[in-house]
Amino acid sequence: IGEERGKRIGEKKAIMKVALSMIQKGIDNETIAELTELTQGEIEQLRRQ
């Protein structure tokens, strides 16, 4: 169980890193959400970093 949870956390961190790069490139939230499956709230949180 712990290994699976760690894997999911690692995948989420990688997706967040990609999304942050997309934000820096000027890609809109809707496109980022579509491609990464992040929520609008998660994307907004990244934008505020």
Coordinates of N, CA, C and O in Angstrom, one line a residue:
I1 N 0.8 -1.2 0.0 CA 0.0 0.0 0.0 C 0.9 1.3 0.0 O 0.6 2.2 -0.7
G2 N 1.9 1.3 0.8 CA 2.8 2.4 0.9 C 3.5 2.7 -0.4 O 3.7 3.9 -0.8
E3 N 3.9 1.7 -1.1 CA 4.6 1.8 -2.4 C 3.7 2.4 -3.4 O 4.1 3.3 -4.2
E4 N 2.5 2.0 -3.5 CA 1.5 2.5 -4.5 C 1.2 3.9 -4.2 O 1.2 4.7 -5.1
R5 N 1.1 4.3 -2.9 CA 0.8 5.7 -2.6 C 2.0 6.6 -3.0 O 1.8 7.7 -3.5
G6 N 3.2 6.1 -2.7 CA 4.4 6.8 -3.1 C 4.5 7.0 -4.6 O 4.9 8.1 -5.1
K7 N 4.1 6.0 -5.3 CA 4.1 6.1 -6.8 C 3.1 7.2 -7.3 O 3.5 8.0 -8.1
R8 N 1.9 7.2 -6.7 CA 0.9 8.2 -7.1 C 1.4 9.6 -6.7 O 1.2 10.6 -7.5
I9 N 2.0 9.8 -5.6 CA 2.5 11.1 -5.2 C 3.6 11.6 -6.2 O 3.6 12.7 -6.6
G10 N 4.5 10.6 -6.5 CA 5.5 11.0 -7.5 C 5.0 11.4 -8.9 O 5.4 12.3 -9.5
E11 N 3.9 10.7 -9.3 CA 3.3 11.0 -10.6 C 2.7 12.4 -10.5 O 2.8 13.1 -11.5
K12 N 2.0 12.7 -9.4 CA 1.3 14.0 -9.3 C 2.4 15.1 -9.3 O 2.2 16.1 -9.9
K13 N 3.5 14.9 -8.6 CA 4.6 15.9 -8.6 C 5.1 16.1 -10.0 O 5.3 17.3 -10.4
A14 N 5.2 15.1 -10.8 CA 5.7 15.2 -12.2 C 4.7 16.0 -13.0 O 5.1 16.9 -13.8
I15 N 3.4 15.7 -12.8 CA 2.4 16.4 -13.6 C 2.4 17.9 -13.2 O 2.2 18.7 -14.1
M16 N 2.5 18.2 -11.9 CA 2.5 19.6 -11.5 C 3.7 20.3 -12.1 O 3.6 21.5 -12.5
K17 N 4.8 19.6 -12.2 CA 6.0 20.3 -12.8 C 5.8 20.6 -14.3 O 6.1 21.7 -14.8
V18 N 5.2 19.7 -15.0 CA 4.8 19.9 -16.4 C 3.8 21.0 -16.5 O 4.0 21.9 -17.4
A19 N 2.8 21.0 -15.6 CA 1.8 22.1 -15.7 C 2.4 23.5 -15.4 O 2.1 24.5 -16.0
L20 N 3.4 23.5 -14.5 CA 4.1 24.8 -14.2 C 4.8 25.3 -15.4 O 4.8 26.5 -15.7
S21 N 5.4 24.4 -16.1 CA 6.1 24.8 -17.4 C 5.1 25.3 -18.4 O 5.4 26.2 -19.1
M22 N 4.0 24.6 -18.5 CA 2.9 25.1 -19.4 C 2.5 26.5 -19.1 O 2.3 27.3 -19.9
I23 N 2.3 26.7 -17.8 CA 1.9 28.1 -17.3 C 2.9 29.1 -17.7 O 2.6 30.2 -18.2
Q24 N 4.2 28.8 -17.5 CA 5.3 29.7 -17.9 C 5.3 30.0 -19.4 O 5.8 31.0 -19.8
K25 N 4.8 29.0 -20.2 CA 4.8 29.2 -21.6 C 3.5 30.0 -22.1 O 3.3 30.2 -23.3
G26 N 2.6 30.3 -21.1 CA 1.4 31.1 -21.4 C 0.2 30.2 -21.9 O -0.7 30.8 -22.5
I27 N 0.2 29.0 -21.6 CA -0.9 28.1 -22.0 C -2.0 28.3 -21.0 O -1.8 28.5 -19.8
D28 N -3.3 28.4 -21.5 CA -4.4 28.7 -20.7 C -4.8 27.5 -19.8 O -4.5 26.3 -20.1
N29 N -5.5 27.8 -18.7 CA -5.9 26.8 -17.7 C -6.7 25.7 -18.3 O -6.5 24.5 -17.9
E30 N -7.6 26.0 -19.2 CA -8.5 24.9 -19.8 C -7.7 23.9 -20.5 O -7.9 22.7 -20.4
T31 N -6.7 24.3 -21.3 CA -5.8 23.4 -22.0 C -5.0 22.6 -21.1 O -4.8 21.4 -21.2
I32 N -4.4 23.3 -20.1 CA -3.6 22.6 -19.1 C -4.4 21.5 -18.4 O -4.0 20.4 -18.2
A33 N -5.7 21.9 -18.0 CA -6.5 20.9 -17.3 C -6.8 19.7 -18.2 O -6.8 18.6 -17.8
E34 N -7.1 20.0 -19.5 CA -7.4 18.9 -20.4 C -6.2 18.0 -20.6 O -6.4 16.7 -20.6
L35 N -5.0 18.5 -20.7 CA -3.8 17.7 -20.9 C -3.3 17.0 -19.7 O -2.7 15.9 -19.8
T36 N -3.4 17.6 -18.5 CA -2.8 17.0 -17.3 C -3.8 16.4 -16.4 O -3.4 15.7 -15.4
E37 N -5.1 16.6 -16.6 CA -6.2 16.2 -15.7 C -6.1 16.8 -14.3 O -6.7 16.3 -13.4
L38 N -5.4 17.9 -14.2 CA -5.5 18.7 -13.0 C -6.8 19.5 -12.9 O -7.3 19.8 -13.9
T39 N -7.2 19.8 -11.7 CA -8.4 20.6 -11.6 C -8.0 22.1 -11.8 O -6.9 22.5 -11.7
Q40 N -9.1 22.9 -12.0 CA -8.8 24.4 -12.2 C -8.2 24.9 -10.9 O -7.3 25.8 -11.0
G41 N -8.7 24.4 -9.8 CA -8.1 24.9 -8.5 C -6.6 24.6 -8.3 O -5.9 25.4 -7.9
E42 N -6.2 23.4 -8.7 CA -4.8 23.0 -8.7 C -4.0 23.9 -9.6 O -2.9 24.3 -9.2
I43 N -4.5 24.2 -10.8 CA -3.8 25.0 -11.7 C -3.6 26.5 -11.2 O -2.6 27.1 -11.2
E44 N -4.7 27.0 -10.6 CA -4.7 28.3 -10.0 C -3.7 28.4 -8.9 O -3.0 29.4 -8.7
Q45 N -3.6 27.3 -8.1 CA -2.6 27.2 -7.0 C -1.2 27.3 -7.6 O -0.3 28.0 -7.0
L46 N -0.9 26.6 -8.7 CA 0.4 26.7 -9.3 C 0.7 28.1 -9.8 O 1.8 28.6 -9.7
R47 N -0.3 28.7 -10.4 CA -0.1 30.1 -10.9 C 0.2 31.1 -9.8 O 1.0 32.0 -10.1
R48 N -0.2 30.8 -8.6 CA 0.1 31.7 -7.5 C 1.5 31.5 -6.8 O 1.9 32.3 -6.0
Q49 N 2.1 30.4 -7.2 CA 3.5 30.1 -6.7 C 4.5 31.1 -7.2 O 4.5 31.6 -8.2

